[in-house]
Amino acid sequence: AAGVIQSPRHLIKEKRETATLKCYPIPRHDTVYWYQQGPGQDPQFLISFYEKMQSDKGSIPDRFSAQQFSDYHSELNMSSLELGDSALYFCASSPFGGQGSLYGYTFGSGTRLTVV
Amino acid sequence: KQEVTQIPAALSVPEGENLVLNCSFTDSAIYNLQWFRQDPGKGLTSLLLIQSSQREQTSGRLNASLDKSSGRSTLYIAASQPGDSATYLCAVRPATDSWGKLQFGAGTQVVVTP
């Protein structure tokens, strides 16, 4: 079965550079979520999209932005990178987003971002 | 605000023993609870999803129970194997959240020794 695809798997950037992370949800999943997991931390919610519109926003820095495209893939853009942005970034998708959903999440394998 | 706690933070057992992992949450208004497994530096693999109306879910050697009124879930892993070594996270989907973002616990790190 198709899973959530994230690219790249690993990314090394220097401080103040820009990074773009991509996520391809499971077909027919209309909701995408982005999470950040620092070393030894639990995943923290960043932002979500439902039907290509931003649906919710968590603790996402202003330096980060994201969007969901017509084919439902999503991109997380991170500018002016800081050392503290080094983390695992996960994308998850779920069908029939919004209130009352009975479905669980499927997570991608993540992108490991290292800022040096 | 929903808070999710997992106890213990770490657990080491000899192969063959049963594992019992606990998850508690402060607000019983949830749609569902999901258990995940995470290997070091890897992604989150969904193990079991329990709807708020359910009491338990089973998959192979895994069994998860849910007591929504007391805000608790327990993951049982029978006859543990070294391959079960990983971090196990529970996450709830609060009913008070319109867009369904998950609230995670900090995880229980499990080591199964041969």
mmCIF file with all atom_site columns, C-alpha atoms in Angstrom:
data_model
loop_
_atom_site.group_PDB
_atom_site.id
_atom_site.type_symbol
_atom_site.label_atom_id
_atom_site.label_alt_id
_atom_site.label_comp_id
_atom_site.label_asym_id
_atom_site.label_entity_id
_atom_site.label_seq_id
_atom_site.pdbx_PDB_ins_code
_atom_site.Cartn_x
_atom_site.Cartn_y
_atom_site.Cartn_z
_atom_site.occupancy
_atom_site.B_iso_or_equiv
_atom_site.pdbx_formal_charge
_atom_site.auth_seq_id
_atom_site.auth_comp_id
_atom_site.auth_asym_id
_atom_site.auth_atom_id
_atom_site.pdbx_PDB_model_num
ATOM 1   C CA . ALA A 1 1   ? 0.000   0.000   0.000  1.00 0.00 ? 1   ALA A CA 1
ATOM 2   C CA . ALA A 1 2   ? 1.162   3.516   -0.719 1.00 0.00 ? 2   ALA A CA 1
ATOM 3   C CA . GLY A 1 3   ? 2.545   5.406   2.240  1.00 0.00 ? 3   GLY A CA 1
ATOM 4   C CA . VAL A 1 4   ? 3.333   9.004   3.022  1.00 0.00 ? 4   VAL A CA 1
ATOM 5   C CA . ILE A 1 5   ? 6.445   9.994   1.111  1.00 0.00 ? 5   ILE A CA 1
ATOM 6   C CA . GLN A 1 6   ? 8.817   12.652  2.392  1.00 0.00 ? 6   GLN A CA 1
ATOM 7   C CA . SER A 1 7   ? 11.835  14.095  0.688  1.00 0.00 ? 7   SER A CA 1
ATOM 8   C CA . PRO A 1 8   ? 14.651  14.523  1.179  1.00 0.00 ? 8   PRO A CA 1
ATOM 9   C CA . ARG A 1 9   ? 15.423  11.971  3.907  1.00 0.00 ? 9   ARG A CA 1
ATOM 10  C CA . HIS A 1 10  ? 18.409  13.944  5.115  1.00 0.00 ? 10  HIS A CA 1
ATOM 11  C CA . LEU A 1 11  ? 19.345  17.587  4.681  1.00 0.00 ? 11  LEU A CA 1
ATOM 12  C CA . ILE A 1 12  ? 22.341  19.541  5.901  1.00 0.00 ? 12  ILE A CA 1
ATOM 13  C CA . LYS A 1 13  ? 22.183  23.323  5.753  1.00 0.00 ? 13  LYS A CA 1
ATOM 14  C CA . GLU A 1 14  ? 24.198  26.168  7.118  1.00 0.00 ? 14  GLU A CA 1
ATOM 15  C CA . LYS A 1 15  ? 22.849  28.840  9.416  1.00 0.00 ? 15  LYS A CA 1
ATOM 16  C CA . ARG A 1 16  ? 20.780  31.489  7.673  1.00 0.00 ? 16  ARG A CA 1
ATOM 17  C CA . GLU A 1 17  ? 20.184  29.254  4.663  1.00 0.00 ? 17  GLU A CA 1
ATOM 18  C CA . THR A 1 18  ? 16.787  28.135  3.376  1.00 0.00 ? 18  THR A CA 1
ATOM 19  C CA . ALA A 1 19  ? 15.372  24.615  3.268  1.00 0.00 ? 19  ALA A CA 1
ATOM 20  C CA . THR A 1 20  ? 12.350  23.115  1.551  1.00 0.00 ? 20  THR A CA 1
ATOM 21  C CA . LEU A 1 21  ? 10.823  19.849  2.722  1.00 0.00 ? 21  LEU A CA 1
ATOM 22  C CA . LYS A 1 22  ? 8.292   17.966  0.652  1.00 0.00 ? 22  LYS A CA 1
ATOM 23  C CA . CYS A 1 23  ? 5.481   15.637  1.595  1.00 0.00 ? 23  CYS A CA 1
ATOM 24  C CA . TYR A 1 24  ? 3.305   13.450  -0.621 1.00 0.00 ? 24  TYR A CA 1
ATOM 25  C CA . PRO A 1 25  ? 0.264   12.155  1.297  1.00 0.00 ? 25  PRO A CA 1
ATOM 26  C CA . ILE A 1 26  ? -1.500  8.889   0.751  1.00 0.00 ? 26  ILE A CA 1
ATOM 27  C CA . PRO A 1 27  ? -3.865  9.161   -2.245 1.00 0.00 ? 27  PRO A CA 1
ATOM 28  C CA . ARG A 1 28  ? -7.342  10.413  -1.266 1.00 0.00 ? 28  ARG A CA 1
ATOM 29  C CA . HIS A 1 29  ? -6.107  11.706  2.075  1.00 0.00 ? 29  HIS A CA 1
ATOM 30  C CA . ASP A 1 30  ? -7.267  15.304  2.199  1.00 0.00 ? 30  ASP A CA 1
ATOM 31  C CA . THR A 1 31  ? -5.496  16.427  5.378  1.00 0.00 ? 31  THR A CA 1
ATOM 32  C CA . VAL A 1 32  ? -1.779  16.916  5.896  1.00 0.00 ? 32  VAL A CA 1
ATOM 33  C CA . TYR A 1 33  ? -0.025  17.681  9.159  1.00 0.00 ? 33  TYR A CA 1
ATOM 34  C CA . TRP A 1 34  ? 3.556   18.772  9.810  1.00 0.00 ? 34  TRP A CA 1
ATOM 35  C CA . TYR A 1 35  ? 5.366   17.938  13.053 1.00 0.00 ? 35  TYR A CA 1
ATOM 36  C CA . GLN A 1 36  ? 8.808   18.758  14.399 1.00 0.00 ? 36  GLN A CA 1
ATOM 37  C CA . GLN A 1 37  ? 10.647  16.383  16.711 1.00 0.00 ? 37  GLN A CA 1
ATOM 38  C CA . GLY A 1 38  ? 13.760  17.620  18.446 1.00 0.00 ? 38  GLY A CA 1
ATOM 39  C CA . PRO A 1 39  ? 16.301  15.227  19.985 1.00 0.00 ? 39  PRO A CA 1
ATOM 40  C CA . GLY A 1 40  ? 14.677  13.321  22.831 1.00 0.00 ? 40  GLY A CA 1
ATOM 41  C CA . GLN A 1 41  ? 11.423  15.241  22.400 1.00 0.00 ? 41  GLN A CA 1
ATOM 42  C CA . ASP A 1 42  ? 7.932   14.181  21.442 1.00 0.00 ? 42  ASP A CA 1
ATOM 43  C CA . PRO A 1 43  ? 6.591   15.455  18.109 1.00 0.00 ? 43  PRO A CA 1
ATOM 44  C CA . GLN A 1 44  ? 5.315   19.027  18.182 1.00 0.00 ? 44  GLN A CA 1
ATOM 45  C CA . PHE A 1 45  ? 2.592   20.157  15.816 1.00 0.00 ? 45  PHE A CA 1
ATOM 46  C CA . LEU A 1 46  ? 3.562   22.870  13.343 1.00 0.00 ? 46  LEU A CA 1
ATOM 47  C CA . ILE A 1 47  ? 0.783   23.323  10.795 1.00 0.00 ? 47  ILE A CA 1
ATOM 48  C CA . SER A 1 48  ? -1.959  21.460  8.966  1.00 0.00 ? 48  SER A CA 1
ATOM 49  C CA . PHE A 1 49  ? -3.866  21.706  5.697  1.00 0.00 ? 49  PHE A CA 1
ATOM 50  C CA . TYR A 1 50  ? -7.305  20.483  4.713  1.00 0.00 ? 50  TYR A CA 1
ATOM 51  C CA . GLU A 1 51  ? -8.284  20.513  1.070  1.00 0.00 ? 51  GLU A CA 1
ATOM 52  C CA . LYS A 1 52  ? -5.356  22.774  0.200  1.00 0.00 ? 52  LYS A CA 1
ATOM 53  C CA . MET A 1 53  ? -6.250  25.405  2.774  1.00 0.00 ? 53  MET A CA 1
ATOM 54  C CA . GLN A 1 54  ? -4.388  25.960  6.025  1.00 0.00 ? 54  GLN A CA 1
ATOM 55  C CA . SER A 1 55  ? -6.589  24.510  8.723  1.00 0.00 ? 55  SER A CA 1
ATOM 56  C CA . ASP A 1 56  ? -4.575  24.921  11.903 1.00 0.00 ? 56  ASP A CA 1
ATOM 57  C CA . LYS A 1 57  ? -1.328  26.365  13.110 1.00 0.00 ? 57  LYS A CA 1
ATOM 58  C CA . GLY A 1 58  ? 0.793   25.368  16.049 1.00 0.00 ? 58  GLY A CA 1
ATOM 59  C CA . SER A 1 59  ? 4.150   26.490  17.313 1.00 0.00 ? 59  SER A CA 1
ATOM 60  C CA . ILE A 1 60  ? 5.549   27.292  13.902 1.00 0.00 ? 60  ILE A CA 1
ATOM 61  C CA . PRO A 1 61  ? 8.110   30.107  13.716 1.00 0.00 ? 61  PRO A CA 1
ATOM 62  C CA . ASP A 1 62  ? 7.371   33.035  11.438 1.00 0.00 ? 62  ASP A CA 1
ATOM 63  C CA . ARG A 1 63  ? 10.479  32.023  9.478  1.00 0.00 ? 63  ARG A CA 1
ATOM 64  C CA . PHE A 1 64  ? 8.625   28.886  8.376  1.00 0.00 ? 64  PHE A CA 1
ATOM 65  C CA . SER A 1 65  ? 5.830   28.718  5.867  1.00 0.00 ? 65  SER A CA 1
ATOM 66  C CA . ALA A 1 66  ? 3.973   25.893  4.229  1.00 0.00 ? 66  ALA A CA 1
ATOM 67  C CA . GLN A 1 67  ? 1.424   25.238  1.558  1.00 0.00 ? 67  GLN A CA 1
ATOM 68  C CA . GLN A 1 68  ? -0.549  22.416  0.007  1.00 0.00 ? 68  GLN A CA 1
ATOM 69  C CA . PHE A 1 69  ? -0.750  22.193  -3.743 1.00 0.00 ? 69  PHE A CA 1
ATOM 70  C CA . SER A 1 70  ? -3.495  21.108  -6.140 1.00 0.00 ? 70  SER A CA 1
ATOM 71  C CA . ASP A 1 71  ? -2.164  17.533  -6.167 1.00 0.00 ? 71  ASP A CA 1
ATOM 72  C CA . TYR A 1 72  ? -2.319  17.559  -2.341 1.00 0.00 ? 72  TYR A CA 1
ATOM 73  C CA . HIS A 1 73  ? 1.398   17.403  -1.826 1.00 0.00 ? 73  HIS A CA 1
ATOM 74  C CA . SER A 1 74  ? 2.716   19.855  0.730  1.00 0.00 ? 74  SER A CA 1
ATOM 75  C CA . GLU A 1 75  ? 5.934   21.784  1.165  1.00 0.00 ? 75  GLU A CA 1
ATOM 76  C CA . LEU A 1 76  ? 7.441   23.239  4.313  1.00 0.00 ? 76  LEU A CA 1
ATOM 77  C CA . ASN A 1 77  ? 9.716   26.189  3.632  1.00 0.00 ? 77  ASN A CA 1
ATOM 78  C CA . MET A 1 78  ? 12.180  27.177  6.301  1.00 0.00 ? 78  MET A CA 1
ATOM 79  C CA . SER A 1 79  ? 14.224  30.366  5.997  1.00 0.00 ? 79  SER A CA 1
ATOM 80  C CA . SER A 1 80  ? 16.999  31.976  8.044  1.00 0.00 ? 80  SER A CA 1
ATOM 81  C CA . LEU A 1 81  ? 17.789  28.596  9.539  1.00 0.00 ? 81  LEU A CA 1
ATOM 82  C CA . GLU A 1 82  ? 19.061  28.448  13.088 1.00 0.00 ? 82  GLU A CA 1
ATOM 83  C CA . LEU A 1 83  ? 20.974  25.721  14.900 1.00 0.00 ? 83  LEU A CA 1
ATOM 84  C CA . GLY A 1 84  ? 17.864  25.031  16.975 1.00 0.00 ? 84  GLY A CA 1
ATOM 85  C CA . ASP A 1 85  ? 15.930  24.086  13.856 1.00 0.00 ? 85  ASP A CA 1
ATOM 86  C CA . SER A 1 86  ? 17.904  20.844  13.676 1.00 0.00 ? 86  SER A CA 1
ATOM 87  C CA . ALA A 1 87  ? 15.288  18.149  14.141 1.00 0.00 ? 87  ALA A CA 1
ATOM 88  C CA . LEU A 1 88  ? 13.258  15.420  12.516 1.00 0.00 ? 88  LEU A CA 1
ATOM 89  C CA . TYR A 1 89  ? 10.381  16.843  10.508 1.00 0.00 ? 89  TYR A CA 1
ATOM 90  C CA . PHE A 1 90  ? 7.430   14.564  9.970  1.00 0.00 ? 90  PHE A CA 1
ATOM 91  C CA . CYS A 1 91  ? 4.511   14.820  7.669  1.00 0.00 ? 91  CYS A CA 1
ATOM 92  C CA . ALA A 1 92  ? 1.341   12.849  8.315  1.00 0.00 ? 92  ALA A CA 1
ATOM 93  C CA . SER A 1 93  ? -1.840  12.452  6.348  1.00 0.00 ? 93  SER A CA 1
ATOM 94  C CA . SER A 1 94  ? -5.350  11.451  7.256  1.00 0.00 ? 94  SER A CA 1
ATOM 95  C CA . PRO A 1 95  ? -8.560  11.057  5.262  1.00 0.00 ? 95  PRO A CA 1
ATOM 96  C CA . PHE A 1 96  ? -11.651 13.167  5.842  1.00 0.00 ? 96  PHE A CA 1
ATOM 97  C CA . GLY A 1 97  ? -10.086 15.823  7.970  1.00 0.00 ? 97  GLY A CA 1
ATOM 98  C CA . GLY A 1 98  ? -11.947 18.071  10.297 1.00 0.00 ? 98  GLY A CA 1
ATOM 99  C CA . GLN A 1 99  ? -14.067 17.467  13.290 1.00 0.00 ? 99  GLN A CA 1
ATOM 100 C CA . GLY A 1 100 ? -15.229 13.987  14.051 1.00 0.00 ? 100 GLY A CA 1
ATOM 101 C CA . SER A 1 101 ? -12.780 12.098  11.982 1.00 0.00 ? 101 SER A CA 1
ATOM 102 C CA . LEU A 1 102 ? -12.586 8.433   12.869 1.00 0.00 ? 102 LEU A CA 1
ATOM 103 C CA . TYR A 1 103 ? -9.345  7.859   11.059 1.00 0.00 ? 103 TYR A CA 1
ATOM 104 C CA . GLY A 1 104 ? -5.872  7.694   12.412 1.00 0.00 ? 104 GLY A CA 1
ATOM 105 C CA . TYR A 1 105 ? -2.760  9.291   11.057 1.00 0.00 ? 105 TYR A CA 1
ATOM 106 C CA . THR A 1 106 ? -0.166  7.784   8.762  1.00 0.00 ? 106 THR A CA 1
ATOM 107 C CA . PHE A 1 107 ? 3.260   9.295   9.183  1.00 0.00 ? 107 PHE A CA 1
ATOM 108 C CA . GLY A 1 108 ? 6.062   9.536   6.684  1.00 0.00 ? 108 GLY A CA 1
ATOM 109 C CA . SER A 1 109 ? 9.609   8.466   7.504  1.00 0.00 ? 109 SER A CA 1
ATOM 110 C CA . GLY A 1 110 ? 10.607  12.045  8.166  1.00 0.00 ? 110 GLY A CA 1
ATOM 111 C CA . THR A 1 111 ? 13.303  14.441  7.019  1.00 0.00 ? 111 THR A CA 1
ATOM 112 C CA . ARG A 1 112 ? 16.291  14.832  9.270  1.00 0.00 ? 112 ARG A CA 1
ATOM 113 C CA . LEU A 1 113 ? 17.441  18.441  9.064  1.00 0.00 ? 113 LEU A CA 1
ATOM 114 C CA . THR A 1 114 ? 20.839  19.330  10.427 1.00 0.00 ? 114 THR A CA 1
ATOM 115 C CA . VAL A 1 115 ? 21.796  22.991  10.616 1.00 0.00 ? 115 VAL A CA 1
ATOM 116 C CA . VAL A 1 116 ? 25.521  23.638  10.982 1.00 0.00 ? 116 VAL A CA 1
ATOM 117 C CA . LYS B 2 1   ? -5.167  21.973  27.491 1.00 0.00 ? 1   LYS B CA 1
ATOM 118 C CA . GLN B 2 2   ? -4.849  18.266  26.933 1.00 0.00 ? 2   GLN B CA 1
ATOM 119 C CA . GLU B 2 3   ? -1.740  16.735  28.472 1.00 0.00 ? 3   GLU B CA 1
ATOM 120 C CA . VAL B 2 4   ? -0.536  13.223  27.747 1.00 0.00 ? 4   VAL B CA 1
ATOM 121 C CA . THR B 2 5   ? 1.802   11.388  30.091 1.00 0.00 ? 5   THR B CA 1
ATOM 122 C CA . GLN B 2 6   ? 3.568   8.082   29.569 1.00 0.00 ? 6   GLN B CA 1
ATOM 123 C CA . ILE B 2 7   ? 4.952   6.011   32.388 1.00 0.00 ? 7   ILE B CA 1
ATOM 124 C CA . PRO B 2 8   ? 7.534   4.620   32.656 1.00 0.00 ? 8   PRO B CA 1
ATOM 125 C CA . ALA B 2 9   ? 9.888   6.731   30.570 1.00 0.00 ? 9   ALA B CA 1
ATOM 126 C CA . ALA B 2 10  ? 12.127  3.714   30.035 1.00 0.00 ? 10  ALA B CA 1
ATOM 127 C CA . LEU B 2 11  ? 11.755  0.000   30.490 1.00 0.00 ? 11  LEU B CA 1
ATOM 128 C CA . SER B 2 12  ? 14.140  -2.922  30.145 1.00 0.00 ? 12  SER B CA 1
ATOM 129 C CA . VAL B 2 13  ? 12.900  -6.513  30.177 1.00 0.00 ? 13  VAL B CA 1
ATOM 130 C CA . PRO B 2 14  ? 14.345  -9.922  29.278 1.00 0.00 ? 14  PRO B CA 1
ATOM 131 C CA . GLU B 2 15  ? 13.096  -11.577 26.155 1.00 0.00 ? 15  GLU B CA 1
ATOM 132 C CA . GLY B 2 16  ? 9.848   -13.455 26.628 1.00 0.00 ? 16  GLY B CA 1
ATOM 133 C CA . GLU B 2 17  ? 8.388   -11.213 29.300 1.00 0.00 ? 17  GLU B CA 1
ATOM 134 C CA . ASN B 2 18  ? 5.194   -9.297  28.693 1.00 0.00 ? 18  ASN B CA 1
ATOM 135 C CA . LEU B 2 19  ? 5.443   -5.538  28.304 1.00 0.00 ? 19  LEU B CA 1
ATOM 136 C CA . VAL B 2 20  ? 2.969   -3.125  29.873 1.00 0.00 ? 20  VAL B CA 1
ATOM 137 C CA . LEU B 2 21  ? 3.120   0.504   28.762 1.00 0.00 ? 21  LEU B CA 1
ATOM 138 C CA . ASN B 2 22  ? 0.896   3.163   30.264 1.00 0.00 ? 22  ASN B CA 1
ATOM 139 C CA . CYS B 2 23  ? -0.545  6.335   28.808 1.00 0.00 ? 23  CYS B CA 1
ATOM 140 C CA . SER B 2 24  ? -2.718  8.840   30.649 1.00 0.00 ? 24  SER B CA 1
ATOM 141 C CA . PHE B 2 25  ? -4.480  11.972  29.395 1.00 0.00 ? 25  PHE B CA 1
ATOM 142 C CA . THR B 2 26  ? -6.086  14.795  31.300 1.00 0.00 ? 26  THR B CA 1
ATOM 143 C CA . ASP B 2 27  ? -9.180  15.490  29.181 1.00 0.00 ? 27  ASP B CA 1
ATOM 144 C CA . SER B 2 28  ? -11.477 12.578  28.420 1.00 0.00 ? 28  SER B CA 1
ATOM 145 C CA . ALA B 2 29  ? -13.014 14.394  25.445 1.00 0.00 ? 29  ALA B CA 1
ATOM 146 C CA . ILE B 2 30  ? -11.142 12.564  22.699 1.00 0.00 ? 30  ILE B CA 1
ATOM 147 C CA . TYR B 2 31  ? -12.058 11.080  19.350 1.00 0.00 ? 31  TYR B CA 1
ATOM 148 C CA . ASN B 2 32  ? -9.446  8.385   19.420 1.00 0.00 ? 32  ASN B CA 1
ATOM 149 C CA . LEU B 2 33  ? -6.066  7.334   20.755 1.00 0.00 ? 33  LEU B CA 1
ATOM 150 C CA . GLN B 2 34  ? -3.256  5.963   18.647 1.00 0.00 ? 34  GLN B CA 1
ATOM 151 C CA . TRP B 2 35  ? -0.155  4.010   19.654 1.00 0.00 ? 35  TRP B CA 1
ATOM 152 C CA . PHE B 2 36  ? 2.997   4.441   17.590 1.00 0.00 ? 36  PHE B CA 1
ATOM 153 C CA . ARG B 2 37  ? 6.383   2.789   17.500 1.00 0.00 ? 37  ARG B CA 1
ATOM 154 C CA . GLN B 2 38  ? 9.514   4.761   16.690 1.00 0.00 ? 38  GLN B CA 1
ATOM 155 C CA . ASP B 2 39  ? 12.927  3.287   16.054 1.00 0.00 ? 39  ASP B CA 1
ATOM 156 C CA . PRO B 2 40  ? 15.925  5.588   16.693 1.00 0.00 ? 40  PRO B CA 1
ATOM 157 C CA . GLY B 2 41  ? 16.045  8.387   14.143 1.00 0.00 ? 41  GLY B CA 1
ATOM 158 C CA . LYS B 2 42  ? 13.182  6.868   12.187 1.00 0.00 ? 42  LYS B CA 1
ATOM 159 C CA . GLY B 2 43  ? 9.568   7.636   11.479 1.00 0.00 ? 43  GLY B CA 1
ATOM 160 C CA . LEU B 2 44  ? 6.435   6.825   13.431 1.00 0.00 ? 44  LEU B CA 1
ATOM 161 C CA . THR B 2 45  ? 4.767   3.514   12.694 1.00 0.00 ? 45  THR B CA 1
ATOM 162 C CA . SER B 2 46  ? 1.143   3.227   13.704 1.00 0.00 ? 46  SER B CA 1
ATOM 163 C CA . LEU B 2 47  ? 0.459   0.156   15.846 1.00 0.00 ? 47  LEU B CA 1
ATOM 164 C CA . LEU B 2 48  ? -3.112  0.462   17.017 1.00 0.00 ? 48  LEU B CA 1
ATOM 165 C CA . LEU B 2 49  ? -5.933  2.984   16.780 1.00 0.00 ? 49  LEU B CA 1
ATOM 166 C CA . ILE B 2 50  ? -8.691  2.914   19.402 1.00 0.00 ? 50  ILE B CA 1
ATOM 167 C CA . GLN B 2 51  ? -11.841 4.936   18.882 1.00 0.00 ? 51  GLN B CA 1
ATOM 168 C CA . SER B 2 52  ? -13.354 6.671   21.899 1.00 0.00 ? 52  SER B CA 1
ATOM 169 C CA . SER B 2 53  ? -16.282 4.243   21.821 1.00 0.00 ? 53  SER B CA 1
ATOM 170 C CA . GLN B 2 54  ? -14.026 1.200   21.975 1.00 0.00 ? 54  GLN B CA 1
ATOM 171 C CA . ARG B 2 55  ? -12.516 -0.508  24.993 1.00 0.00 ? 55  ARG B CA 1
ATOM 172 C CA . GLU B 2 56  ? -9.663  -2.316  23.274 1.00 0.00 ? 56  GLU B CA 1
ATOM 173 C CA . GLN B 2 57  ? -7.949  -3.185  20.035 1.00 0.00 ? 57  GLN B CA 1
ATOM 174 C CA . THR B 2 58  ? -5.761  -6.165  19.232 1.00 0.00 ? 58  THR B CA 1
ATOM 175 C CA . SER B 2 59  ? -3.195  -6.887  16.567 1.00 0.00 ? 59  SER B CA 1
ATOM 176 C CA . GLY B 2 60  ? -1.080  -9.999  16.872 1.00 0.00 ? 60  GLY B CA 1
ATOM 177 C CA . ARG B 2 61  ? 0.905   -9.816  20.101 1.00 0.00 ? 61  ARG B CA 1
ATOM 178 C CA . LEU B 2 62  ? -0.291  -6.267  20.739 1.00 0.00 ? 62  LEU B CA 1
ATOM 179 C CA . ASN B 2 63  ? -3.345  -5.326  22.748 1.00 0.00 ? 63  ASN B CA 1
ATOM 180 C CA . ALA B 2 64  ? -4.348  -1.812  23.699 1.00 0.00 ? 64  ALA B CA 1
ATOM 181 C CA . SER B 2 65  ? -7.078  -0.913  26.149 1.00 0.00 ? 65  SER B CA 1
ATOM 182 C CA . LEU B 2 66  ? -8.814  2.409   26.611 1.00 0.00 ? 66  LEU B CA 1
ATOM 183 C CA . ASP B 2 67  ? -10.634 3.710   29.662 1.00 0.00 ? 67  ASP B CA 1
ATOM 184 C CA . LYS B 2 68  ? -11.749 7.096   28.463 1.00 0.00 ? 68  LYS B CA 1
ATOM 185 C CA . SER B 2 69  ? -13.511 8.124   31.652 1.00 0.00 ? 69  SER B CA 1
ATOM 186 C CA . SER B 2 70  ? -10.374 7.688   33.716 1.00 0.00 ? 70  SER B CA 1
ATOM 187 C CA . GLY B 2 71  ? -8.105  9.016   30.982 1.00 0.00 ? 71  GLY B CA 1
ATOM 188 C CA . ARG B 2 72  ? -5.959  5.923   30.589 1.00 0.00 ? 72  ARG B CA 1
ATOM 189 C CA . SER B 2 73  ? -4.736  3.576   27.926 1.00 0.00 ? 73  SER B CA 1
ATOM 190 C CA . THR B 2 74  ? -2.452  0.590   28.277 1.00 0.00 ? 74  THR B CA 1
ATOM 191 C CA . LEU B 2 75  ? -0.454  -1.137  25.571 1.00 0.00 ? 75  LEU B CA 1
ATOM 192 C CA . TYR B 2 76  ? 0.362   -4.789  26.225 1.00 0.00 ? 76  TYR B CA 1
ATOM 193 C CA . ILE B 2 77  ? 2.989   -6.579  24.199 1.00 0.00 ? 77  ILE B CA 1
ATOM 194 C CA . ALA B 2 78  ? 2.999   -10.312 24.811 1.00 0.00 ? 78  ALA B CA 1
ATOM 195 C CA . ALA B 2 79  ? 6.116   -12.478 24.783 1.00 0.00 ? 79  ALA B CA 1
ATOM 196 C CA . SER B 2 80  ? 8.512   -9.632  24.020 1.00 0.00 ? 80  SER B CA 1
ATOM 197 C CA . GLN B 2 81  ? 11.316  -10.052 21.511 1.00 0.00 ? 81  GLN B CA 1
ATOM 198 C CA . PRO B 2 82  ? 14.537  -8.089  20.980 1.00 0.00 ? 82  PRO B CA 1
ATOM 199 C CA . GLY B 2 83  ? 12.964  -6.678  17.826 1.00 0.00 ? 83  GLY B CA 1
ATOM 200 C CA . ASP B 2 84  ? 10.375  -4.959  20.008 1.00 0.00 ? 84  ASP B CA 1
ATOM 201 C CA . SER B 2 85  ? 13.079  -2.610  21.288 1.00 0.00 ? 85  SER B CA 1
ATOM 202 C CA . ALA B 2 86  ? 11.970  0.896   20.325 1.00 0.00 ? 86  ALA B CA 1
ATOM 203 C CA . THR B 2 87  ? 10.247  3.971   21.710 1.00 0.00 ? 87  THR B CA 1
ATOM 204 C CA . TYR B 2 88  ? 6.480   3.689   21.996 1.00 0.00 ? 88  TYR B CA 1
ATOM 205 C CA . LEU B 2 89  ? 4.388   6.841   21.847 1.00 0.00 ? 89  LEU B CA 1
ATOM 206 C CA . CYS B 2 90  ? 0.727   7.315   22.493 1.00 0.00 ? 90  CYS B CA 1
ATOM 207 C CA . ALA B 2 91  ? -1.207  10.209  21.015 1.00 0.00 ? 91  ALA B CA 1
ATOM 208 C CA . VAL B 2 92  ? -4.751  11.409  21.506 1.00 0.00 ? 92  VAL B CA 1
ATOM 209 C CA . ARG B 2 93  ? -6.975  13.270  19.064 1.00 0.00 ? 93  ARG B CA 1
ATOM 210 C CA . PRO B 2 94  ? -8.844  15.795  21.230 1.00 0.00 ? 94  PRO B CA 1
ATOM 211 C CA . ALA B 2 95  ? -12.518 16.253  20.486 1.00 0.00 ? 95  ALA B CA 1
ATOM 212 C CA . THR B 2 96  ? -12.127 19.904  21.383 1.00 0.00 ? 96  THR B CA 1
ATOM 213 C CA . ASP B 2 97  ? -9.765  20.440  18.469 1.00 0.00 ? 97  ASP B CA 1
ATOM 214 C CA . SER B 2 98  ? -11.627 21.102  15.225 1.00 0.00 ? 98  SER B CA 1
ATOM 215 C CA . TRP B 2 99  ? -8.798  20.089  12.969 1.00 0.00 ? 99  TRP B CA 1
ATOM 216 C CA . GLY B 2 100 ? -7.663  17.027  14.810 1.00 0.00 ? 100 GLY B CA 1
ATOM 217 C CA . LYS B 2 101 ? -4.008  17.586  15.555 1.00 0.00 ? 101 LYS B CA 1
ATOM 218 C CA . LEU B 2 102 ? -2.585  14.865  17.756 1.00 0.00 ? 102 LEU B CA 1
ATOM 219 C CA . GLN B 2 103 ? -1.290  15.461  21.258 1.00 0.00 ? 103 GLN B CA 1
ATOM 220 C CA . PHE B 2 104 ? 1.656   13.162  21.981 1.00 0.00 ? 104 PHE B CA 1
ATOM 221 C CA . GLY B 2 105 ? 3.104   11.727  25.127 1.00 0.00 ? 105 GLY B CA 1
ATOM 222 C CA . ALA B 2 106 ? 6.862   11.785  25.622 1.00 0.00 ? 106 ALA B CA 1
ATOM 223 C CA . GLY B 2 107 ? 7.136   8.061   24.940 1.00 0.00 ? 107 GLY B CA 1
ATOM 224 C CA . THR B 2 108 ? 8.409   4.966   26.689 1.00 0.00 ? 108 THR B CA 1
ATOM 225 C CA . GLN B 2 109 ? 11.801  3.688   25.573 1.00 0.00 ? 109 GLN B CA 1
ATOM 226 C CA . VAL B 2 110 ? 11.785  -0.113  25.619 1.00 0.00 ? 110 VAL B CA 1
ATOM 227 C CA . VAL B 2 111 ? 14.800  -2.410  25.570 1.00 0.00 ? 111 VAL B CA 1
ATOM 228 C CA . VAL B 2 112 ? 14.266  -6.162  25.303 1.00 0.00 ? 112 VAL B CA 1
ATOM 229 C CA . THR B 2 113 ? 17.412  -8.087  26.157 1.00 0.00 ? 113 THR B CA 1
ATOM 230 C CA . PRO B 2 114 ? 18.115  -11.503 24.613 1.00 0.00 ? 114 PRO B CA 1
#
